[in-house]
PDB file of C-alpha atoms and ligand atoms in Angstrom:
ATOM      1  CA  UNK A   1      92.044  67.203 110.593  1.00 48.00           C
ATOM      2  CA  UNK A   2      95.116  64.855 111.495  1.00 52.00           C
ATOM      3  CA  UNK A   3      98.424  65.261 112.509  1.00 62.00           C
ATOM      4  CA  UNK A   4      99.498  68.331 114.622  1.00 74.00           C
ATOM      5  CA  UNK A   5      98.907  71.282 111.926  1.00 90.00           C
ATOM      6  CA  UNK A   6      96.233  73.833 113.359  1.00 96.00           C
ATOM      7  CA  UNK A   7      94.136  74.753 110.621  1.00 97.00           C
ATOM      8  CA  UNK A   8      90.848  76.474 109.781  1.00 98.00           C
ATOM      9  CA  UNK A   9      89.244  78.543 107.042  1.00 98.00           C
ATOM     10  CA  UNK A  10      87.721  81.475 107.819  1.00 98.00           C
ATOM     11  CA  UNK A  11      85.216  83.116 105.590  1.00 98.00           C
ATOM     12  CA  UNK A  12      83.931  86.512 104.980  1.00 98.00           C
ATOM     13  CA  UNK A  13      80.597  88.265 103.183  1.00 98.00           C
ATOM     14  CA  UNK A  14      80.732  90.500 101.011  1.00 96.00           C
ATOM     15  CA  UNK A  15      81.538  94.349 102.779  1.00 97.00           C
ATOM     16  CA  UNK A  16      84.677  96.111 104.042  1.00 98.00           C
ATOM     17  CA  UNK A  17      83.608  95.593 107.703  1.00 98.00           C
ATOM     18  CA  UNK A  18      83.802  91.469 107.164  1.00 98.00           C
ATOM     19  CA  UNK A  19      86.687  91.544 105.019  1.00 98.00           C
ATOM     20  CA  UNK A  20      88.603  93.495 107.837  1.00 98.00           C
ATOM     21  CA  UNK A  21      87.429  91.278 110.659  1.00 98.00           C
ATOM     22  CA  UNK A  22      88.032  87.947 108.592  1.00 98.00           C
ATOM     23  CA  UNK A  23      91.526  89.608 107.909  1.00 98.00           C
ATOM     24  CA  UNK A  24      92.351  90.218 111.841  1.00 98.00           C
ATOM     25  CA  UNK A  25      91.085  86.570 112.763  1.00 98.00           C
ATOM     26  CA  UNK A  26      93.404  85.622 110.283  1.00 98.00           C
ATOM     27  CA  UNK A  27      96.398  87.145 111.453  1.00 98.00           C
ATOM     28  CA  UNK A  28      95.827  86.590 115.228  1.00 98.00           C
ATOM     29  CA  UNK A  29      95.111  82.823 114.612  1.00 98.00           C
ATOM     30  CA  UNK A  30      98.406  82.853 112.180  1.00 98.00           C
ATOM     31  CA  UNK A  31     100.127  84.669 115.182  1.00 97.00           C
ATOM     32  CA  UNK A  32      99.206  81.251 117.156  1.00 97.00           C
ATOM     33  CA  UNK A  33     100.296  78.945 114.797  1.00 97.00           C
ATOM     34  CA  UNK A  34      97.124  78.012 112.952  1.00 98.00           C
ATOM     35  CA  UNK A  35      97.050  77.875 109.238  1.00 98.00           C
ATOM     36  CA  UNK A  36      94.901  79.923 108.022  1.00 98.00           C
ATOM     37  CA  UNK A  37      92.555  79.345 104.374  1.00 98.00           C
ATOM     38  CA  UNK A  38      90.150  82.385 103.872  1.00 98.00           C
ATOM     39  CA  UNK A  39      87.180  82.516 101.488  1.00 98.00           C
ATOM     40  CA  UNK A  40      85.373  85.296 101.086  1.00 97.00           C
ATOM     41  CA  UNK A  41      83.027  87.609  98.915  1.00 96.00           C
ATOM     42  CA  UNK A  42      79.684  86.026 100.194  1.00 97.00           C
ATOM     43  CA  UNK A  43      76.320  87.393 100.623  1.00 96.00           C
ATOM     44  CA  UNK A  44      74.779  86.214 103.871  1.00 97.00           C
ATOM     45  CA  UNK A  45      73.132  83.191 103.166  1.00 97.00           C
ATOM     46  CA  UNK A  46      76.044  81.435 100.866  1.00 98.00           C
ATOM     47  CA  UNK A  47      78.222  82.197 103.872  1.00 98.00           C
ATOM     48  CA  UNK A  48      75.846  80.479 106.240  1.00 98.00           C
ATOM     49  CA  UNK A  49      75.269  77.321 103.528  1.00 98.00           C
ATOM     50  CA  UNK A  50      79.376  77.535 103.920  1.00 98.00           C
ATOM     51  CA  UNK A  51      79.785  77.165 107.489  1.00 98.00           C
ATOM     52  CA  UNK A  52      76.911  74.492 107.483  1.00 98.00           C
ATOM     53  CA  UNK A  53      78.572  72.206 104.854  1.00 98.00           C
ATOM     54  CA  UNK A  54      81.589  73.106 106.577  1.00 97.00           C
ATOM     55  CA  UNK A  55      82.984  74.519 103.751  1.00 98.00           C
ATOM     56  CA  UNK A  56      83.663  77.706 105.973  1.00 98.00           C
ATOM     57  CA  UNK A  57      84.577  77.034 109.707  1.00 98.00           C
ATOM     58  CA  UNK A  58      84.790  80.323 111.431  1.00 98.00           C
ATOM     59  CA  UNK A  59      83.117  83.323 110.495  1.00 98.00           C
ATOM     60  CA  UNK A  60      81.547  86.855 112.115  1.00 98.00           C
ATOM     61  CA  UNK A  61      78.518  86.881 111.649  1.00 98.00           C
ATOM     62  CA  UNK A  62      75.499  89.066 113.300  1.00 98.00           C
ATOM     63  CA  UNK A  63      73.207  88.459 116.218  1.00 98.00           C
ATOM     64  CA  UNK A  64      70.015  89.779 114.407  1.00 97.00           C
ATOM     65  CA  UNK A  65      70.980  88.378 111.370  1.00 97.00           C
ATOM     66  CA  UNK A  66      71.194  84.874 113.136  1.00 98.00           C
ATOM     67  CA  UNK A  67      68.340  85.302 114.112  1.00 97.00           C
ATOM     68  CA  UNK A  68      65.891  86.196 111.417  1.00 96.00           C
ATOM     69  CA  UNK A  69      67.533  85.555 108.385  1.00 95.00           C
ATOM     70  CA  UNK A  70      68.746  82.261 108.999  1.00 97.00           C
ATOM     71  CA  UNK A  71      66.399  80.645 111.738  1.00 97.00           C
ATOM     72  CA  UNK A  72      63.058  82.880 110.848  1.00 96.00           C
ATOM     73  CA  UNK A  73      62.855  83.958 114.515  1.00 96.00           C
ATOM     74  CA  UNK A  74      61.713  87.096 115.563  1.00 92.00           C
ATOM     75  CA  UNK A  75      64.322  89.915 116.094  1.00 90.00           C
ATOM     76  CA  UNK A  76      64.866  90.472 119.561  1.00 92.00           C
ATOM     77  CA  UNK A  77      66.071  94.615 120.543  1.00 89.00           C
ATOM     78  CA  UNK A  78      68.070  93.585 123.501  1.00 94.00           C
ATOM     79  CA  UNK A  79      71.951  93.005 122.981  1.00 96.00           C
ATOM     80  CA  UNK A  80      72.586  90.349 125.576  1.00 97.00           C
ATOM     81  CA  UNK A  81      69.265  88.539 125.134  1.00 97.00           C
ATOM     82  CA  UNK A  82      69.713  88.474 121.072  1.00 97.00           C
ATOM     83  CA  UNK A  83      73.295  86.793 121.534  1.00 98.00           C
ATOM     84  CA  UNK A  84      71.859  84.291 124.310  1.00 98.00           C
ATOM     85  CA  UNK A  85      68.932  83.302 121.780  1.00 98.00           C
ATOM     86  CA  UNK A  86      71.418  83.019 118.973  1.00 98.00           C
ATOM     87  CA  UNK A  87      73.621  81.031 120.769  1.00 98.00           C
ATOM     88  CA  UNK A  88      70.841  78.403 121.945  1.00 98.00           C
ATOM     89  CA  UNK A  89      69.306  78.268 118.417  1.00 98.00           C
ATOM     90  CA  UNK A  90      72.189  77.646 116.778  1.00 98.00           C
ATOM     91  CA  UNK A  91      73.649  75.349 119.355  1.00 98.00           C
ATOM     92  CA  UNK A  92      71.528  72.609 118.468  1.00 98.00           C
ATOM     93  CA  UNK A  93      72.401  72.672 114.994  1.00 97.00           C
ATOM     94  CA  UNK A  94      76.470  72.135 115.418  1.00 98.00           C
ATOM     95  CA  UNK A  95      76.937  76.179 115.225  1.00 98.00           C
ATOM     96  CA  UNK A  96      78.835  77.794 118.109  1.00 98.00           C
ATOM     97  CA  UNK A  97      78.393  81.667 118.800  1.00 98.00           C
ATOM     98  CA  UNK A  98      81.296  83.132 120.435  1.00 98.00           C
ATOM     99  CA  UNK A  99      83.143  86.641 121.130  1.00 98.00           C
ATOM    100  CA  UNK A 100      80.590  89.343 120.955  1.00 98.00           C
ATOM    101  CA  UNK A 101      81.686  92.692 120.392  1.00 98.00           C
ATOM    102  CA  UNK A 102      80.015  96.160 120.902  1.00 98.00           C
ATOM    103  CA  UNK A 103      79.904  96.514 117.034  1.00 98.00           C
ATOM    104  CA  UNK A 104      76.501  97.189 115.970  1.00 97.00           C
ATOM    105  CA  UNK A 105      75.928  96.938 112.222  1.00 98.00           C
ATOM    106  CA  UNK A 106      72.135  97.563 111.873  1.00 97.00           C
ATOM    107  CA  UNK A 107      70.710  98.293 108.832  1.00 97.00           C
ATOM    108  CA  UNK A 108      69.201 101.699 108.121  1.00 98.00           C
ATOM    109  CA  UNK A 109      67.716 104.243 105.509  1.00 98.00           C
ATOM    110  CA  UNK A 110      69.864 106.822 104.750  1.00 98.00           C
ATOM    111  CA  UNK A 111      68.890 110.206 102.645  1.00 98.00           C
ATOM    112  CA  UNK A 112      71.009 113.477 101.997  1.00 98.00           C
ATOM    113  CA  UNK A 113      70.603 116.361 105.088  1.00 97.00           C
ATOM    114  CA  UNK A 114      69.482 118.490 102.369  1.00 96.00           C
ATOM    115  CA  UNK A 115      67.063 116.889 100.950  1.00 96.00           C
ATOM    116  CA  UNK A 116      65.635 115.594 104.434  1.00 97.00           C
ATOM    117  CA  UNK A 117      65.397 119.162 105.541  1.00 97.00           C
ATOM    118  CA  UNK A 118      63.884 120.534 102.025  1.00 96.00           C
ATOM    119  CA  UNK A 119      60.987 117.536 102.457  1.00 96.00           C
ATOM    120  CA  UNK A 120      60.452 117.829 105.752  1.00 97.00           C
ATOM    121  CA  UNK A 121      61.564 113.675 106.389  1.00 98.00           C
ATOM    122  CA  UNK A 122      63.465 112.467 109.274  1.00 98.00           C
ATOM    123  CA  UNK A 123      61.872 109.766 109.936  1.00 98.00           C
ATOM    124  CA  UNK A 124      60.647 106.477 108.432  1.00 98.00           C
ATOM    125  CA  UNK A 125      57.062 107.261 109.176  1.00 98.00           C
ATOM    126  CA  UNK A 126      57.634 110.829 107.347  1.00 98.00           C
ATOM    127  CA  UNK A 127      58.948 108.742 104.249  1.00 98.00           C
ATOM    128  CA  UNK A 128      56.298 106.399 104.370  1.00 98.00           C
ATOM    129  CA  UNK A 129      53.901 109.275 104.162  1.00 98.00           C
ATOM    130  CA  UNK A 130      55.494 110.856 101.385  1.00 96.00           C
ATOM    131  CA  UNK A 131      55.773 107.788  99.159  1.00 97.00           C
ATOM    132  CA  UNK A 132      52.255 106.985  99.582  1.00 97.00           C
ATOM    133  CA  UNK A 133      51.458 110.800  98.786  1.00 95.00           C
ATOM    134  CA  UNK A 134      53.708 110.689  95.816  1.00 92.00           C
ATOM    135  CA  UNK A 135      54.683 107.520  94.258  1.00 90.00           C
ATOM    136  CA  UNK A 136      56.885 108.802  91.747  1.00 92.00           C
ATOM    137  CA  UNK A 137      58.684 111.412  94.211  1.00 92.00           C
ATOM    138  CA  UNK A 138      60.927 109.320  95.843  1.00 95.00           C
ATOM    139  CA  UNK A 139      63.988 106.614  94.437  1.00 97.00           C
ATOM    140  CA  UNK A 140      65.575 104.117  96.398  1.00 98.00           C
ATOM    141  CA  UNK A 141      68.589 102.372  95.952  1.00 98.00           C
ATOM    142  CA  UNK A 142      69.564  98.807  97.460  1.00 98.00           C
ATOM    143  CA  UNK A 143      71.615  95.681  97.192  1.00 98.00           C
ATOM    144  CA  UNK A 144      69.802  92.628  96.379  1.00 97.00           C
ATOM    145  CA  UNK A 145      70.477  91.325  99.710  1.00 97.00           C
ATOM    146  CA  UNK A 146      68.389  94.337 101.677  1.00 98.00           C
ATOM    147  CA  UNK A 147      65.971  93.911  98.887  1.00 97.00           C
ATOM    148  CA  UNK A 148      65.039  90.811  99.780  1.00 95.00           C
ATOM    149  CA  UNK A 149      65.470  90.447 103.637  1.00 94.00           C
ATOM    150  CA  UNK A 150      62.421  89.570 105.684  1.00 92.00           C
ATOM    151  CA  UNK A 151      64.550  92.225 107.986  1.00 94.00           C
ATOM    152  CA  UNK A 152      65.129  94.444 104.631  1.00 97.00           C
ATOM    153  CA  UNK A 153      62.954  96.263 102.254  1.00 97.00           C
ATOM    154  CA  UNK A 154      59.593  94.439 102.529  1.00 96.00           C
ATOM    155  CA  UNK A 155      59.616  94.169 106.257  1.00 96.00           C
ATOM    156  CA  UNK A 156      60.150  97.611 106.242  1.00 98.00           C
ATOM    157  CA  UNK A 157      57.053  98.407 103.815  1.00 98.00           C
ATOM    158  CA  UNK A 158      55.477  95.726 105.844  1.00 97.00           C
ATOM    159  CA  UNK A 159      56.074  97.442 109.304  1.00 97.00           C
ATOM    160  CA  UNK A 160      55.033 101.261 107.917  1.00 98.00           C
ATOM    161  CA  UNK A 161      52.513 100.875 105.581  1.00 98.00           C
ATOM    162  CA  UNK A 162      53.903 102.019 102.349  1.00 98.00           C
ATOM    163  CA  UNK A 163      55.715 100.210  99.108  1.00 96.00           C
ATOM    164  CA  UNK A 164      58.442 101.541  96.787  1.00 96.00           C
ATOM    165  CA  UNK A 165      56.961 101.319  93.396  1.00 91.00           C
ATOM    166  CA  UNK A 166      59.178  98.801  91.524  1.00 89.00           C
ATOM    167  CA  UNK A 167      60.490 101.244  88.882  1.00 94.00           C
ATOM    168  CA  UNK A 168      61.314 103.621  91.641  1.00 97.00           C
ATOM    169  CA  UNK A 169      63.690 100.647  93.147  1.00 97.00           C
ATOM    170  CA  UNK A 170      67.169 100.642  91.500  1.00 98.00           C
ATOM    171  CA  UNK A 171      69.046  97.033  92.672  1.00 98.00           C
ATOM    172  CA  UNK A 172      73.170  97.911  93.070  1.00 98.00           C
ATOM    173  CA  UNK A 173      76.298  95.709  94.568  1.00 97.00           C
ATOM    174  CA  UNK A 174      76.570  96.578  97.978  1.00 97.00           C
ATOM    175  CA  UNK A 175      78.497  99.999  98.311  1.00 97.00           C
ATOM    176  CA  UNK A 176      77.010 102.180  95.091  1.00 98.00           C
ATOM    177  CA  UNK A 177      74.212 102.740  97.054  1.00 98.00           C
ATOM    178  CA  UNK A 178      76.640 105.347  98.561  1.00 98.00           C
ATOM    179  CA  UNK A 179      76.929 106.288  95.457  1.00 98.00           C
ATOM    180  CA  UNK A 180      73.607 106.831  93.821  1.00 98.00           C
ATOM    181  CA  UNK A 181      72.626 108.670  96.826  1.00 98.00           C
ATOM    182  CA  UNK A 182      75.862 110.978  96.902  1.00 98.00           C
ATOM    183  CA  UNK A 183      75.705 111.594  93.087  1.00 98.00           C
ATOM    184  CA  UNK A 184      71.929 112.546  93.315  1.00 98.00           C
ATOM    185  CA  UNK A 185      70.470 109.339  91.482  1.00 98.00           C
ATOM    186  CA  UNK A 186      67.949 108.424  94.007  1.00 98.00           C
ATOM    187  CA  UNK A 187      66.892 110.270  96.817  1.00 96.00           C
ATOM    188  CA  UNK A 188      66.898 107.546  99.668  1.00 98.00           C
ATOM    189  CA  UNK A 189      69.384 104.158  99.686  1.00 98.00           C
ATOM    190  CA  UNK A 190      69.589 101.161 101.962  1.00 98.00           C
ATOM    191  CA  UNK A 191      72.839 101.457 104.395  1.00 98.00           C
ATOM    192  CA  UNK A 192      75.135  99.489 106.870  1.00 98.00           C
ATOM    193  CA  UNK A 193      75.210 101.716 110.014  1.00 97.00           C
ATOM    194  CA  UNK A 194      78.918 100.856 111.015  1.00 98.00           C
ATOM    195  CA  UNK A 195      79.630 102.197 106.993  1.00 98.00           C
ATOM    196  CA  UNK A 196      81.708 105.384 107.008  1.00 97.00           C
ATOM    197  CA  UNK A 197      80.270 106.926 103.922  1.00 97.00           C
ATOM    198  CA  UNK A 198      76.982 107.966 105.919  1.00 97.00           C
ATOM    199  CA  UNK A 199      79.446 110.537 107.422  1.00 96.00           C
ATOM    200  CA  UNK A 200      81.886 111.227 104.662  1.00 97.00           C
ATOM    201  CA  UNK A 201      78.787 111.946 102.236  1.00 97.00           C
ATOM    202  CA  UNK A 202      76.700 114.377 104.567  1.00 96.00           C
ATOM    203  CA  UNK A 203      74.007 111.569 104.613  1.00 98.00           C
ATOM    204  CA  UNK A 204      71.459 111.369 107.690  1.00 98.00           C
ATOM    205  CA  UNK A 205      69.576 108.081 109.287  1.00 98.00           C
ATOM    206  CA  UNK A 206      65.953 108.122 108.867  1.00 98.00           C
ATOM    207  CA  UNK A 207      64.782 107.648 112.403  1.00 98.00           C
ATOM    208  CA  UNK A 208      63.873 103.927 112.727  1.00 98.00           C
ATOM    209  CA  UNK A 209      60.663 105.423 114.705  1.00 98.00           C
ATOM    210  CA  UNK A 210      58.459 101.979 115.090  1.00 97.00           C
ATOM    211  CA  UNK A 211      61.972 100.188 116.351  1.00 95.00           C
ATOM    212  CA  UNK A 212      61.487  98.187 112.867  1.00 96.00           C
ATOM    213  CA  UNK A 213      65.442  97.235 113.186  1.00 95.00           C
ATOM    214  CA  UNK A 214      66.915  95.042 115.887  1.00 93.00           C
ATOM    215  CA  UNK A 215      70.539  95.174 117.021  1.00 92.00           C
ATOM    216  CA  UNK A 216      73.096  93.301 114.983  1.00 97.00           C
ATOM    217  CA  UNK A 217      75.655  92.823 116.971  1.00 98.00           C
ATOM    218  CA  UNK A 218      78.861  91.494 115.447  1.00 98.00           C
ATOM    219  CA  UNK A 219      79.958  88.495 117.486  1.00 98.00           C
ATOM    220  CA  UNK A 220      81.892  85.052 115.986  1.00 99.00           C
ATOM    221  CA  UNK A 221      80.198  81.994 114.643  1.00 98.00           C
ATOM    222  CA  UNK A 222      81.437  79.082 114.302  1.00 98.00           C
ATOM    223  CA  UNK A 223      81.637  75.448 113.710  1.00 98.00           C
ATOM    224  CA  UNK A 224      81.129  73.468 117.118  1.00 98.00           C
ATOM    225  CA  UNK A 225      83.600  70.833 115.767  1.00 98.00           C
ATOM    226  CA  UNK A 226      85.898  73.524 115.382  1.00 98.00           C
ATOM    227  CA  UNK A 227      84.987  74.939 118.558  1.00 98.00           C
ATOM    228  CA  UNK A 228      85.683  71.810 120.504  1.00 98.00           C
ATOM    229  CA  UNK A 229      88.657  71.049 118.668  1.00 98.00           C
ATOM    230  CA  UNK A 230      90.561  73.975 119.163  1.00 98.00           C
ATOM    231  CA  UNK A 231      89.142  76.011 122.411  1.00 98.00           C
ATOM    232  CA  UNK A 232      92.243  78.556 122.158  1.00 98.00           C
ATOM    233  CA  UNK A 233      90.423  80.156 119.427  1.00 98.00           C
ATOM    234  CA  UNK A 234      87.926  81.991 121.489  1.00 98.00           C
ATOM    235  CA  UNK A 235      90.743  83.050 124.131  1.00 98.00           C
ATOM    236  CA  UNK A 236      92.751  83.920 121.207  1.00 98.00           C
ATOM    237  CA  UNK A 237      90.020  86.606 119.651  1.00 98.00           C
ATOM    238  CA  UNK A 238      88.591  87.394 123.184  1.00 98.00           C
ATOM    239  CA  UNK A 239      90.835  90.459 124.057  1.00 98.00           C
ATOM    240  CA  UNK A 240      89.547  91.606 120.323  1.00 98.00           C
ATOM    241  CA  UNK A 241      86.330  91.321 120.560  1.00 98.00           C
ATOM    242  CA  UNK A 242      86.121  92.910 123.709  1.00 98.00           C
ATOM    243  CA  UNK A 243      88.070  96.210 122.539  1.00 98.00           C
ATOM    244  CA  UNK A 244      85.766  96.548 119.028  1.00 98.00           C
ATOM    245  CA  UNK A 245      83.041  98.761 118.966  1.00 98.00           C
ATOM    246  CA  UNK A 246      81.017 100.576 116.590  1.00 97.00           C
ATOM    247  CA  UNK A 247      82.979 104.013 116.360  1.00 97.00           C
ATOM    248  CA  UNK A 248      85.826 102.069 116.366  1.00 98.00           C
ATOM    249  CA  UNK A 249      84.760  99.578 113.218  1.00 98.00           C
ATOM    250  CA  UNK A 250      83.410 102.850 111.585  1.00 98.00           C
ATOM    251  CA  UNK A 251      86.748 104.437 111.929  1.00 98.00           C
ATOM    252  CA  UNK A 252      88.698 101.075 110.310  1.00 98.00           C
ATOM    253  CA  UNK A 253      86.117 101.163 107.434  1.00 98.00           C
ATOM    254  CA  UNK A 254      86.544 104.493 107.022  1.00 98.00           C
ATOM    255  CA  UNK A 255      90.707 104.184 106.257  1.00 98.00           C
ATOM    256  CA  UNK A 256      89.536 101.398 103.652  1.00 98.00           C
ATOM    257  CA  UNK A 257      86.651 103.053 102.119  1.00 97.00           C
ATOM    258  CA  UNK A 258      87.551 106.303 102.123  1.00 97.00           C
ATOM    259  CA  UNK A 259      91.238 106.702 102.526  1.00 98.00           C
ATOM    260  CA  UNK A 260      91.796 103.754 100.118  1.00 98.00           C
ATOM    261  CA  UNK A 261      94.013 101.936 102.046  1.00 98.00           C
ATOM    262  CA  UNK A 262      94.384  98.201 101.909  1.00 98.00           C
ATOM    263  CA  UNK A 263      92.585  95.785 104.010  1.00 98.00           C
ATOM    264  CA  UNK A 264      95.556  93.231 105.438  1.00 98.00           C
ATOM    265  CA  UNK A 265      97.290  97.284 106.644  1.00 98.00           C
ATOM    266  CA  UNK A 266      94.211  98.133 108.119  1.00 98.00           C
ATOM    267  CA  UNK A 267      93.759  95.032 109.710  1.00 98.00           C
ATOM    268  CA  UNK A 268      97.619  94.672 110.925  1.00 98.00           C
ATOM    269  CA  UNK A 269      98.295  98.604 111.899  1.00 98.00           C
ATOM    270  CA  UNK A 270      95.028  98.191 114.372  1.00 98.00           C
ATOM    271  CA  UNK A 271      96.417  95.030 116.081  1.00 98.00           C
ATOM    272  CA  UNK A 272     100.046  96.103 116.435  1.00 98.00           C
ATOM    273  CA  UNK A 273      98.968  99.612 117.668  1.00 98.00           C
ATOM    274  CA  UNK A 274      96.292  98.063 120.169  1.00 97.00           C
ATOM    275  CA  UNK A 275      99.104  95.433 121.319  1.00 97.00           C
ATOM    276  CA  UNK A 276      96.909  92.615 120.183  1.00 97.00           C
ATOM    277  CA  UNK A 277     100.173  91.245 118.033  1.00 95.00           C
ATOM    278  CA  UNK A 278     103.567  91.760 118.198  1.00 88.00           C
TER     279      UNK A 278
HETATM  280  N1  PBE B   1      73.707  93.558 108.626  1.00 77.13           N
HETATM  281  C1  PBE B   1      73.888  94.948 108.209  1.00 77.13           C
HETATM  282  C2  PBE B   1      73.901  92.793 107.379  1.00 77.13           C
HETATM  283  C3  PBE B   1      74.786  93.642 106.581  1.00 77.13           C
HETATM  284  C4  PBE B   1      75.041  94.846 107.387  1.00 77.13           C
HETATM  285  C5  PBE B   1      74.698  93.268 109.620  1.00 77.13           C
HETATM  286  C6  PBE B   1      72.372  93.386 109.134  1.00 77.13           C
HETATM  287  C7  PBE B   1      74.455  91.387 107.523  1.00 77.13           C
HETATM  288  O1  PBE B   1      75.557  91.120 107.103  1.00 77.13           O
HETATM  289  O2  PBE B   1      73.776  90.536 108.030  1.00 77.13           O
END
C-alpha cells in the first residue's frame, strides 16, 4: 500500500497446474506494471490461512474446493451454480472470486488398464466391492491432502460403502502417486484429473458412478481489498481465463511433467504464442 507502485503477491499450492497458473498471473500482471512477490508450495488450507491473513493476495483456487473444504458446504455438480455459491460465500468474508476458466481439476481414482481389465473394475462401485471382498487385495496410494479431505478418501469410503484397510494405505507427496501406481507398488492411487501422467502412464479413471466428485473448476480468488484496489486485475487475466480449459491445462502440465521443461517457459511460450503478451 502507498505511493504509486502496483504490487501484490500471488501464491500457489503445491502441484504443477498452480505453479504454472501462479507463474502466468505473474507475468501478465508484471506485463502491466505491477510488482509481483510469489509464494508458493502450499497445500490447500495453508494457502487459504494465507490469503485470509493476507499474507497471500491473489491466488487460483477451485470452485468445489471453496466450497467444501474451506466453508463445509455441500458440493454443488453444476459449473455456473458452484462459482455463483462460491462467490456469495466467500463474499462476505473479504474473499473475491473472479475469472473462471473451463479448467476442471476434479479429483479421481486412477488404476492401470491392465489391471482394471484383469479384475473386472471400472468403476468405484466395482472397487468398493472388491475391497470389501478382499481386504488385503487392493493398495492405494495418496497424498496427505486427499487422505484427509471430507471431499477425499473418507468421503469416498463414506459415499460407497467400503474402507481401505490402513496398512493397505501408503501416504506420498503429491505426484509419486504416479509413481507407485506406474511402478506396480499399489494397485489404485488418488489423482488430479487435469494431471498428464493419467495418460502418459496408460492409467484409467474409475468411473465416479454415484457422482461422489463435484466440479472443481479453476477460477481466481482473491482478496476484496485487492480487488477493489486494483480492478484492472480481473480485465487483465480475463482474456486468460477465458481461453484455459482442461485439455489445454493437461497439455501445459504435460510439457512440465513429462517433457521436463521449466515452469516460467511453459508459462511464457503459452502467453506469447496465444498473443496474451508481447
Ligand atoms: N483439486 C484437485 C485439489 C487438487 C486437485 C482441485 C480438488 C485442490 O487443489 O483443491
Amino acid at each position: 500500500g502507498g505511493g504509486d507502485e502496483k504490487e501484490v503477491t500471488v501464491g500457489a499450492k503445491n502441484f504443477t497446474e498452480q505453479f504454472i497458473l501462479a507463474k502466468m498471473t505473474e507475468i501478465m500482471l508484471e506485463e502491466n506494471d505491477f510488482t509481483v512477490d510469489m509464494v508458493d508450495n502450499m497445500g490447500s488450507t495453508a494457502l487459504r490461512q494465507a490469503l485470509e491473513s493476507g499474507e497471500v493476495e491473489v491466488t487460483w483456487d477451485y470452485t468445489g474446493t471453496g466450497l467444501i473444504t474451506y466453508n463445509g458446504e455441500e458440493p454443488i455438480a453444476v459449473k455456473e451454480e458452484a462459482y455463483e455459491a462460491i462467490q456469495e460465500i466467500d463474499g462476505e468474508q473479504g474473499l473475491t472470486w473472479t475469472n473462471i476458466s473451463d479448467i476442471d481439476n476434479t479429483y479421481t481414482l486412477m488404476m492401470r488398464q491392465q489391471d482394471g481389465e484383469e479384475m473386472g473394475i471400472s468403476t468405484i462401485s466395482d472397487l468398493a466391492e472388491h475391497v470389501n471382498e478382499n481386504p488385503e487385495e487392493m493398495t492405494f496410494a495418496t497424498d496427505a491432502e486427499f487422505g484427509n479431505r471430507d471431499d477425499g478418501l473418507p468421503g469416498v469410503e463414506e459415499t460407497y460403502g467400503f474402507e481401505f484397510g490402513s496398512s493397505q494405505v501408503s501416504e506420498m507427496s503429491y505426484g509419486l502417486n504416479y509413481e507407485a501406481i506406474n511402478n506396480e507398488e499399489v494397485n489404485v492411487a488418488m489423482g488430479h484429473a487435469t494431471d498428464s501422467r493419467i495418460e502418459e502412464y496408460d492409467l484409467f479413471n474409475l468411473e465416479d458412478d454415484q457422482q461422489f466428485f463435484p466440479s472443481y473448476h479453476a477460477a481466481m480468488s482473491m482478496s476484496t481489498e485487492v480487488h477493489e484496489e486494483y480492478p484492472e486485475i480481473e480485465e487483465i487475466m480475463a482474456p486468460l481465463a477465458e481461453e484455459l480449459d482442461t485439455e489445454t491445462m493437461m497439455g501445459l502440465n504435460y510439457q512440465v511433467d513429462i517433457e521436463d521443461e521449466n515452469v516460467d517457459d511453459v508459462a511464457r511460450t503459452y502467453l506469447e504464442e496465444n498473443g496474451f503478451i508481447e
